[in-house]
Protein backbone atom coordinates (compact mmCIF):
# COMPACT_ATOMS: atom_id res chain seq x y z
CA UNK A 1 0.00 0.00 0.00
CA UNK A 2 1.48 3.33 -1.02
CA UNK A 3 2.09 5.87 1.71
CA UNK A 4 0.61 9.31 1.41
CA UNK A 5 3.09 12.15 0.96
CA UNK A 6 3.60 14.37 3.99
CA UNK A 7 1.30 17.34 4.10
CA UNK A 8 3.06 20.64 3.51
CA UNK A 9 1.58 24.03 4.30
CA UNK A 10 3.45 27.12 3.17
CA UNK A 11 3.35 29.59 6.03
CA UNK A 12 4.77 33.04 6.44
CA UNK A 13 7.82 32.77 8.77
CA UNK A 14 6.77 36.02 10.38
CA UNK A 15 3.81 34.22 12.01
CA UNK A 16 6.24 32.83 14.56
CA UNK A 17 7.29 36.34 15.65
CA UNK A 18 3.93 38.11 15.31
CA UNK A 19 1.58 35.47 16.75
CA UNK A 20 3.32 32.71 18.70
CA UNK A 21 5.77 34.87 20.65
CA UNK A 22 3.23 37.62 21.51
CA UNK A 23 0.71 35.09 22.82
CA UNK A 24 3.37 33.39 24.92
CA UNK A 25 4.69 36.68 26.30
CA UNK A 26 1.19 37.94 27.12
CA UNK A 27 0.35 34.71 28.94
CA UNK A 28 3.54 34.89 31.04
CA UNK A 29 3.06 38.55 31.91
CA UNK A 30 -0.60 37.96 32.71
CA UNK A 31 0.27 35.12 35.08
CA UNK A 32 2.84 37.24 36.91
CA UNK A 33 0.51 40.24 37.14
CA UNK A 34 -2.32 38.00 38.29
CA UNK A 35 -0.16 36.71 41.12
CA UNK A 36 0.76 40.19 42.35
CA UNK A 37 -2.83 41.41 41.96
CA UNK A 38 -4.02 38.47 44.06
CA UNK A 39 -1.45 39.28 46.73
CA UNK A 40 -2.60 42.92 46.84
CA UNK A 41 -6.28 41.95 47.05
CA UNK A 42 -5.82 39.41 49.81
CA UNK A 43 -7.20 40.35 53.19
CA UNK A 44 -5.45 39.12 56.34
CA UNK A 45 -7.38 36.26 57.94
CA UNK A 46 -9.23 37.09 61.10
CA UNK A 47 -8.07 35.45 64.29
CA UNK A 48 -10.44 32.89 65.73
CA UNK A 49 -11.65 33.28 69.27
CA UNK A 50 -10.85 30.63 71.85
CA UNK A 51 -14.21 28.84 71.61
CA UNK A 52 -14.09 28.62 67.81
CA UNK A 53 -10.54 27.32 67.91
CA UNK A 54 -11.50 24.74 70.53
CA UNK A 55 -14.45 23.59 68.41
CA UNK A 56 -12.31 23.07 65.32
CA UNK A 57 -9.33 21.50 67.06
CA UNK A 58 -11.58 19.09 68.96
CA UNK A 59 -12.97 17.66 65.75
CA UNK A 60 -9.47 17.45 64.26
CA UNK A 61 -8.39 15.60 67.42
CA UNK A 62 -11.05 12.95 66.89
CA UNK A 63 -10.09 12.55 63.23
CA UNK A 64 -6.43 12.18 64.21
CA UNK A 65 -7.24 9.53 66.82
CA UNK A 66 -9.36 7.60 64.33
CA UNK A 67 -6.67 7.74 61.67
CA UNK A 68 -3.76 6.75 63.95
CA UNK A 69 -5.37 4.35 66.40
CA UNK A 70 -2.96 1.56 65.40
CA UNK A 71 -0.04 3.30 67.12
CA UNK A 72 -1.92 3.46 70.44
CA UNK A 73 -2.26 0.71 72.96
CA UNK A 74 -5.73 -0.65 73.64
CA UNK A 75 -6.24 1.11 77.02
CA UNK A 76 -4.94 4.40 75.64
CA UNK A 77 -7.23 4.23 72.61
CA UNK A 78 -10.27 3.30 74.71
CA UNK A 79 -9.71 6.19 77.12
CA UNK A 80 -9.41 8.66 74.24
CA UNK A 81 -12.40 7.22 72.41
CA UNK A 82 -14.63 7.26 75.49
CA UNK A 83 -13.64 10.83 76.35
CA UNK A 84 -14.14 12.17 72.83
CA UNK A 85 -17.35 10.25 72.16
CA UNK A 86 -18.91 11.47 75.41
CA UNK A 87 -17.85 15.06 74.72
CA UNK A 88 -19.10 14.94 71.13
CA UNK A 89 -22.50 13.58 72.12
CA UNK A 90 -23.01 16.05 74.98
CA UNK A 91 -21.84 19.06 73.00
CA UNK A 92 -18.99 19.93 75.36
CA UNK A 93 -16.85 21.30 72.52
CA UNK A 94 -19.50 23.43 70.85
CA UNK A 95 -18.81 27.12 70.55
CA UNK A 96 -22.45 27.98 71.18
CA UNK A 97 -24.15 25.11 73.08
CA UNK A 98 -27.41 27.09 73.35
CA UNK A 99 -27.93 26.81 69.60
CA UNK A 100 -27.61 23.03 69.63
CA UNK A 101 -30.32 21.43 67.51
CA UNK A 102 -31.20 24.70 65.78
CA UNK A 103 -30.60 25.32 62.08
CA UNK A 104 -27.29 26.98 61.22
CA UNK A 105 -27.33 30.77 60.87
CA UNK A 106 -27.70 32.45 57.51
CA UNK A 107 -24.22 32.78 55.93
CA UNK A 108 -25.19 36.20 54.55
CA UNK A 109 -25.44 37.56 58.11
CA UNK A 110 -22.10 36.13 59.25
CA UNK A 111 -19.23 38.66 58.83
CA UNK A 112 -16.63 35.90 58.69
CA UNK A 113 -18.54 34.08 55.97
CA UNK A 114 -18.96 37.30 54.02
CA UNK A 115 -15.21 37.92 54.12
CA UNK A 116 -14.58 34.41 52.79
CA UNK A 117 -17.10 34.89 50.00
CA UNK A 118 -15.53 38.24 49.07
CA UNK A 119 -12.08 36.63 48.95
CA UNK A 120 -13.39 33.87 46.71
CA UNK A 121 -15.05 36.42 44.42
CA UNK A 122 -11.83 38.46 44.17
CA UNK A 123 -9.82 35.39 43.18
CA UNK A 124 -12.43 34.39 40.62
CA UNK A 125 -12.43 37.89 39.16
CA UNK A 126 -8.64 37.81 38.94
CA UNK A 127 -8.98 34.57 36.96
CA UNK A 128 -11.94 35.39 34.73
CA UNK A 129 -11.25 38.96 33.61
CA UNK A 130 -7.70 38.42 32.19
CA UNK A 131 -8.69 35.14 30.52
CA UNK A 132 -11.74 36.76 28.92
CA UNK A 133 -9.70 39.69 27.61
CA UNK A 134 -6.95 37.44 26.22
CA UNK A 135 -9.46 35.15 24.51
CA UNK A 136 -11.20 38.16 22.95
CA UNK A 137 -7.86 39.54 21.80
CA UNK A 138 -6.83 36.23 20.19
CA UNK A 139 -10.22 35.74 18.52
CA UNK A 140 -10.15 39.29 17.16
CA UNK A 141 -6.62 39.32 15.73
CA UNK A 142 -5.31 35.74 15.45
CA UNK A 143 -8.37 33.58 14.77
CA UNK A 144 -7.86 30.97 12.05
CA UNK A 145 -4.05 31.12 11.96
CA UNK A 146 -1.98 27.91 11.90
CA UNK A 147 1.27 28.82 13.63
CA UNK A 148 3.26 25.68 14.45
CA UNK A 149 3.65 22.01 13.54
CA UNK A 150 4.50 19.51 16.23
CA UNK A 151 7.55 17.33 15.49
CA UNK A 152 5.89 14.05 16.49
CA UNK A 153 2.91 12.18 14.98
CA UNK A 154 -0.54 12.35 16.54
CA UNK A 155 -3.82 10.57 16.02
CA UNK A 156 -6.95 12.16 14.64
CA UNK A 157 -8.40 12.44 18.17
CA UNK A 158 -6.04 15.35 18.89
CA UNK A 159 -7.35 17.34 15.95
CA UNK A 160 -10.19 19.04 17.79
CA UNK A 161 -7.89 19.95 20.65
CA UNK A 162 -4.98 21.33 18.62
CA UNK A 163 -6.89 22.96 15.77
CA UNK A 164 -9.55 24.94 17.59
CA UNK A 165 -10.87 27.71 15.37
CA UNK A 166 -9.66 26.07 12.15
CA UNK A 167 -12.51 24.31 10.35
CA UNK A 168 -10.58 21.90 8.09
CA UNK A 169 -11.03 18.13 7.90
CA UNK A 170 -7.97 17.18 5.83
CA UNK A 171 -5.29 19.02 7.84
CA UNK A 172 -2.66 16.95 9.62
CA UNK A 173 -3.41 16.78 13.39
CA UNK A 174 0.13 17.93 14.13
CA UNK A 175 -0.66 21.48 13.02
CA UNK A 176 -1.65 23.80 15.87
CA UNK A 177 -3.84 26.89 15.73
CA UNK A 178 -3.37 30.11 17.66
CA UNK A 179 -6.28 29.43 20.03
CA UNK A 180 -4.94 25.96 20.82
CA UNK A 181 -1.54 27.50 21.56
CA UNK A 182 -3.27 29.81 24.05
CA UNK A 183 -4.79 26.84 25.90
CA UNK A 184 -1.45 25.03 25.83
CA UNK A 185 0.22 28.05 27.44
CA UNK A 186 -2.63 28.35 29.94
CA UNK A 187 -2.01 24.86 31.31
CA UNK A 188 1.69 24.42 30.55
CA UNK A 189 3.48 27.51 31.88
CA UNK A 190 3.71 26.35 35.47
CA UNK A 191 7.45 25.65 35.21
CA UNK A 192 8.03 29.16 33.85
CA UNK A 193 6.16 30.63 36.79
CA UNK A 194 8.15 28.43 39.17
CA UNK A 195 11.33 29.89 37.69
CA UNK A 196 10.14 33.50 37.81
CA UNK A 197 8.32 33.53 41.14
CA UNK A 198 9.69 30.52 43.00
CA UNK A 199 8.01 27.24 43.82
CA UNK A 200 5.99 28.65 46.71
CA UNK A 201 4.83 31.79 44.88
CA UNK A 202 4.19 30.31 41.44
CA UNK A 203 1.21 31.81 39.64
CA UNK A 204 -0.62 28.55 39.18
CA UNK A 205 -4.07 29.47 37.91
CA UNK A 206 -5.76 26.29 39.08
CA UNK A 207 -4.16 26.49 42.54
CA UNK A 208 -5.26 30.09 42.94
CA UNK A 209 -8.78 29.20 41.96
CA UNK A 210 -8.90 26.43 44.55
CA UNK A 211 -7.29 28.68 47.15
CA UNK A 212 -10.16 31.10 46.70
CA UNK A 213 -12.39 28.68 48.60
CA UNK A 214 -10.98 30.09 51.85
CA UNK A 215 -8.30 29.52 54.48
CA UNK A 216 -6.58 26.19 54.87
CA UNK A 217 -8.45 23.16 56.07
CA UNK A 218 -11.03 24.47 58.51
CA UNK A 219 -13.57 26.12 56.13
CA UNK A 220 -14.27 22.82 54.43
CA UNK A 221 -15.55 21.40 57.73
CA UNK A 222 -16.69 24.56 59.51
CA UNK A 223 -17.80 26.67 56.60
CA UNK A 224 -20.99 28.70 56.34
CA UNK A 225 -24.12 26.65 56.80
CA UNK A 226 -22.34 23.68 58.42
CA UNK A 227 -23.73 22.34 61.69
CA UNK A 228 -20.83 21.44 64.03
CA UNK A 229 -23.08 19.36 66.27
CA UNK A 230 -23.91 17.00 63.41
CA UNK A 231 -20.24 16.68 62.56
CA UNK A 232 -19.37 15.86 66.15
CA UNK A 233 -22.07 13.18 66.29
CA UNK A 234 -20.91 11.70 63.00
CA UNK A 235 -17.33 11.57 64.26
CA UNK A 236 -18.52 9.93 67.50
CA UNK A 237 -20.16 7.18 65.42
CA UNK A 238 -16.97 6.76 63.38
CA UNK A 239 -14.90 6.34 66.54
CA UNK A 240 -17.40 3.88 68.00
CA UNK A 241 -17.13 1.45 65.08
CA UNK A 242 -13.31 1.36 64.99
CA UNK A 243 -11.95 -2.14 65.56
CA UNK A 244 -8.74 -1.43 67.39
CA UNK A 245 -5.44 -3.18 66.85
CA UNK A 246 -1.96 -2.02 67.70
CA UNK A 247 1.30 -2.41 65.86
CA UNK A 248 2.82 -3.20 69.26
CA UNK A 249 0.65 -6.27 69.84
CA UNK A 250 2.90 -9.29 70.54
CA UNK A 251 5.94 -7.24 69.52
CA UNK A 252 8.17 -9.21 71.92
CA UNK A 253 7.22 -12.55 70.36
CA UNK A 254 7.76 -11.20 66.87
CA UNK A 255 11.14 -9.82 67.84
CA UNK A 256 12.24 -13.14 69.31
CA UNK A 257 11.03 -15.06 66.28
CA UNK A 258 12.97 -12.71 64.03
CA UNK A 259 16.13 -13.26 66.08
CA UNK A 260 15.69 -17.03 66.09
CA UNK A 261 15.17 -17.14 62.32
CA UNK A 262 18.60 -15.64 61.81
Coordinates of C-alpha atoms in Angstrom, one line a residue:
X1 CA 0.0 0.0 0.0
X2 CA 1.5 3.3 -1.0
X3 CA 2.1 5.9 1.7
X4 CA 0.6 9.3 1.4
X5 CA 3.1 12.1 1.0
X6 CA 3.6 14.4 4.0
X7 CA 1.3 17.3 4.1
X8 CA 3.1 20.6 3.5
X9 CA 1.6 24.0 4.3
X10 CA 3.4 27.1 3.2
X11 CA 3.4 29.6 6.0
X12 CA 4.8 33.0 6.4
X13 CA 7.8 32.8 8.8
X14 CA 6.8 36.0 10.4
X15 CA 3.8 34.2 12.0
X16 CA 6.2 32.8 14.6
X17 CA 7.3 36.3 15.6
X18 CA 3.9 38.1 15.3
X19 CA 1.6 35.5 16.7
X20 CA 3.3 32.7 18.7
X21 CA 5.8 34.9 20.6
X22 CA 3.2 37.6 21.5
X23 CA 0.7 35.1 22.8
X24 CA 3.4 33.4 24.9
X25 CA 4.7 36.7 26.3
X26 CA 1.2 37.9 27.1
X27 CA 0.4 34.7 28.9
X28 CA 3.5 34.9 31.0
X29 CA 3.1 38.6 31.9
X30 CA -0.6 38.0 32.7
X31 CA 0.3 35.1 35.1
X32 CA 2.8 37.2 36.9
X33 CA 0.5 40.2 37.1
X34 CA -2.3 38.0 38.3
X35 CA -0.2 36.7 41.1
X36 CA 0.8 40.2 42.4
X37 CA -2.8 41.4 42.0
X38 CA -4.0 38.5 44.1
X39 CA -1.4 39.3 46.7
X40 CA -2.6 42.9 46.8
X41 CA -6.3 42.0 47.0
X42 CA -5.8 39.4 49.8
X43 CA -7.2 40.4 53.2
X44 CA -5.4 39.1 56.3
X45 CA -7.4 36.3 57.9
X46 CA -9.2 37.1 61.1
X47 CA -8.1 35.5 64.3
X48 CA -10.4 32.9 65.7
X49 CA -11.6 33.3 69.3
X50 CA -10.9 30.6 71.9
X51 CA -14.2 28.8 71.6
X52 CA -14.1 28.6 67.8
X53 CA -10.5 27.3 67.9
X54 CA -11.5 24.7 70.5
X55 CA -14.5 23.6 68.4
X56 CA -12.3 23.1 65.3
X57 CA -9.3 21.5 67.1
X58 CA -11.6 19.1 69.0
X59 CA -13.0 17.7 65.7
X60 CA -9.5 17.5 64.3
X61 CA -8.4 15.6 67.4
X62 CA -11.1 13.0 66.9
X63 CA -10.1 12.6 63.2
X64 CA -6.4 12.2 64.2
X65 CA -7.2 9.5 66.8
X66 CA -9.4 7.6 64.3
X67 CA -6.7 7.7 61.7
X68 CA -3.8 6.8 63.9
X69 CA -5.4 4.3 66.4
X70 CA -3.0 1.6 65.4
X71 CA 0.0 3.3 67.1
X72 CA -1.9 3.5 70.4
X73 CA -2.3 0.7 73.0
X74 CA -5.7 -0.7 73.6
X75 CA -6.2 1.1 77.0
X76 CA -4.9 4.4 75.6
X77 CA -7.2 4.2 72.6
X78 CA -10.3 3.3 74.7
X79 CA -9.7 6.2 77.1
X80 CA -9.4 8.7 74.2
X81 CA -12.4 7.2 72.4
X82 CA -14.6 7.3 75.5
X83 CA -13.6 10.8 76.3
X84 CA -14.1 12.2 72.8
X85 CA -17.3 10.3 72.2
X86 CA -18.9 11.5 75.4
X87 CA -17.8 15.1 74.7
X88 CA -19.1 14.9 71.1
X89 CA -22.5 13.6 72.1
X90 CA -23.0 16.0 75.0
X91 CA -21.8 19.1 73.0
X92 CA -19.0 19.9 75.4
X93 CA -16.8 21.3 72.5
X94 CA -19.5 23.4 70.9
X95 CA -18.8 27.1 70.5
X96 CA -22.4 28.0 71.2
X97 CA -24.1 25.1 73.1
X98 CA -27.4 27.1 73.4
X99 CA -27.9 26.8 69.6
X100 CA -27.6 23.0 69.6
X101 CA -30.3 21.4 67.5
X102 CA -31.2 24.7 65.8
X103 CA -30.6 25.3 62.1
X104 CA -27.3 27.0 61.2
X105 CA -27.3 30.8 60.9
X106 CA -27.7 32.5 57.5
X107 CA -24.2 32.8 55.9
X108 CA -25.2 36.2 54.6
X109 CA -25.4 37.6 58.1
X110 CA -22.1 36.1 59.2
X111 CA -19.2 38.7 58.8
X112 CA -16.6 35.9 58.7
X113 CA -18.5 34.1 56.0
X114 CA -19.0 37.3 54.0
X115 CA -15.2 37.9 54.1
X116 CA -14.6 34.4 52.8
X117 CA -17.1 34.9 50.0
X118 CA -15.5 38.2 49.1
X119 CA -12.1 36.6 48.9
X120 CA -13.4 33.9 46.7
X121 CA -15.0 36.4 44.4
X122 CA -11.8 38.5 44.2
X123 CA -9.8 35.4 43.2
X124 CA -12.4 34.4 40.6
X125 CA -12.4 37.9 39.2
X126 CA -8.6 37.8 38.9
X127 CA -9.0 34.6 37.0
X128 CA -11.9 35.4 34.7
X129 CA -11.2 39.0 33.6
X130 CA -7.7 38.4 32.2
X131 CA -8.7 35.1 30.5
X132 CA -11.7 36.8 28.9
X133 CA -9.7 39.7 27.6
X134 CA -7.0 37.4 26.2
X135 CA -9.5 35.1 24.5
X136 CA -11.2 38.2 23.0
X137 CA -7.9 39.5 21.8
X138 CA -6.8 36.2 20.2
X139 CA -10.2 35.7 18.5
X140 CA -10.1 39.3 17.2
X141 CA -6.6 39.3 15.7
X142 CA -5.3 35.7 15.4
X143 CA -8.4 33.6 14.8
X144 CA -7.9 31.0 12.0
X145 CA -4.1 31.1 12.0
X146 CA -2.0 27.9 11.9
X147 CA 1.3 28.8 13.6
X148 CA 3.3 25.7 14.5
X149 CA 3.6 22.0 13.5
X150 CA 4.5 19.5 16.2
X151 CA 7.6 17.3 15.5
X152 CA 5.9 14.0 16.5
X153 CA 2.9 12.2 15.0
X154 CA -0.5 12.4 16.5
X155 CA -3.8 10.6 16.0
X156 CA -6.9 12.2 14.6
X157 CA -8.4 12.4 18.2
X158 CA -6.0 15.3 18.9
X159 CA -7.4 17.3 15.9
X160 CA -10.2 19.0 17.8
X161 CA -7.9 20.0 20.6
X162 CA -5.0 21.3 18.6
X163 CA -6.9 23.0 15.8
X164 CA -9.6 24.9 17.6
X165 CA -10.9 27.7 15.4
X166 CA -9.7 26.1 12.1
X167 CA -12.5 24.3 10.4
X168 CA -10.6 21.9 8.1
X169 CA -11.0 18.1 7.9
X170 CA -8.0 17.2 5.8
X171 CA -5.3 19.0 7.8
X172 CA -2.7 16.9 9.6
X173 CA -3.4 16.8 13.4
X174 CA 0.1 17.9 14.1
X175 CA -0.7 21.5 13.0
X176 CA -1.6 23.8 15.9
X177 CA -3.8 26.9 15.7
X178 CA -3.4 30.1 17.7
X179 CA -6.3 29.4 20.0
X180 CA -4.9 26.0 20.8
X181 CA -1.5 27.5 21.6
X182 CA -3.3 29.8 24.1
X183 CA -4.8 26.8 25.9
X184 CA -1.4 25.0 25.8
X185 CA 0.2 28.1 27.4
X186 CA -2.6 28.3 29.9
X187 CA -2.0 24.9 31.3
X188 CA 1.7 24.4 30.5
X189 CA 3.5 27.5 31.9
X190 CA 3.7 26.3 35.5
X191 CA 7.4 25.6 35.2
X192 CA 8.0 29.2 33.8
X193 CA 6.2 30.6 36.8
X194 CA 8.1 28.4 39.2
X195 CA 11.3 29.9 37.7
X196 CA 10.1 33.5 37.8
X197 CA 8.3 33.5 41.1
X198 CA 9.7 30.5 43.0
X199 CA 8.0 27.2 43.8
X200 CA 6.0 28.7 46.7
X201 CA 4.8 31.8 44.9
X202 CA 4.2 30.3 41.4
X203 CA 1.2 31.8 39.6
X204 CA -0.6 28.6 39.2
X205 CA -4.1 29.5 37.9
X206 CA -5.8 26.3 39.1
X207 CA -4.2 26.5 42.5
X208 CA -5.3 30.1 42.9
X209 CA -8.8 29.2 42.0
X210 CA -8.9 26.4 44.5
X211 CA -7.3 28.7 47.1
X212 CA -10.2 31.1 46.7
X213 CA -12.4 28.7 48.6
X214 CA -11.0 30.1 51.9
X215 CA -8.3 29.5 54.5
X216 CA -6.6 26.2 54.9
X217 CA -8.5 23.2 56.1
X218 CA -11.0 24.5 58.5
X219 CA -13.6 26.1 56.1
X220 CA -14.3 22.8 54.4
X221 CA -15.6 21.4 57.7
X222 CA -16.7 24.6 59.5
X223 CA -17.8 26.7 56.6
X224 CA -21.0 28.7 56.3
X225 CA -24.1 26.7 56.8
X226 CA -22.3 23.7 58.4
X227 CA -23.7 22.3 61.7
X228 CA -20.8 21.4 64.0
X229 CA -23.1 19.4 66.3
X230 CA -23.9 17.0 63.4
X231 CA -20.2 16.7 62.6
X232 CA -19.4 15.9 66.2
X233 CA -22.1 13.2 66.3
X234 CA -20.9 11.7 63.0
X235 CA -17.3 11.6 64.3
X236 CA -18.5 9.9 67.5
X237 CA -20.2 7.2 65.4
X238 CA -17.0 6.8 63.4
X239 CA -14.9 6.3 66.5
X240 CA -17.4 3.9 68.0
X241 CA -17.1 1.4 65.1
X242 CA -13.3 1.4 65.0
X243 CA -11.9 -2.1 65.6
X244 CA -8.7 -1.4 67.4
X245 CA -5.4 -3.2 66.9
X246 CA -2.0 -2.0 67.7
X247 CA 1.3 -2.4 65.9
X248 CA 2.8 -3.2 69.3
X249 CA 0.7 -6.3 69.8
X250 CA 2.9 -9.3 70.5
X251 CA 5.9 -7.2 69.5
X252 CA 8.2 -9.2 71.9
X253 CA 7.2 -12.5 70.4
X254 CA 7.8 -11.2 66.9
X255 CA 11.1 -9.8 67.8
X256 CA 12.2 -13.1 69.3
X257 CA 11.0 -15.1 66.3
X258 CA 13.0 -12.7 64.0
X259 CA 16.1 -13.3 66.1
X260 CA 15.7 -17.0 66.1
X261 CA 15.2 -17.1 62.3
X262 CA 18.6 -15.6 61.8

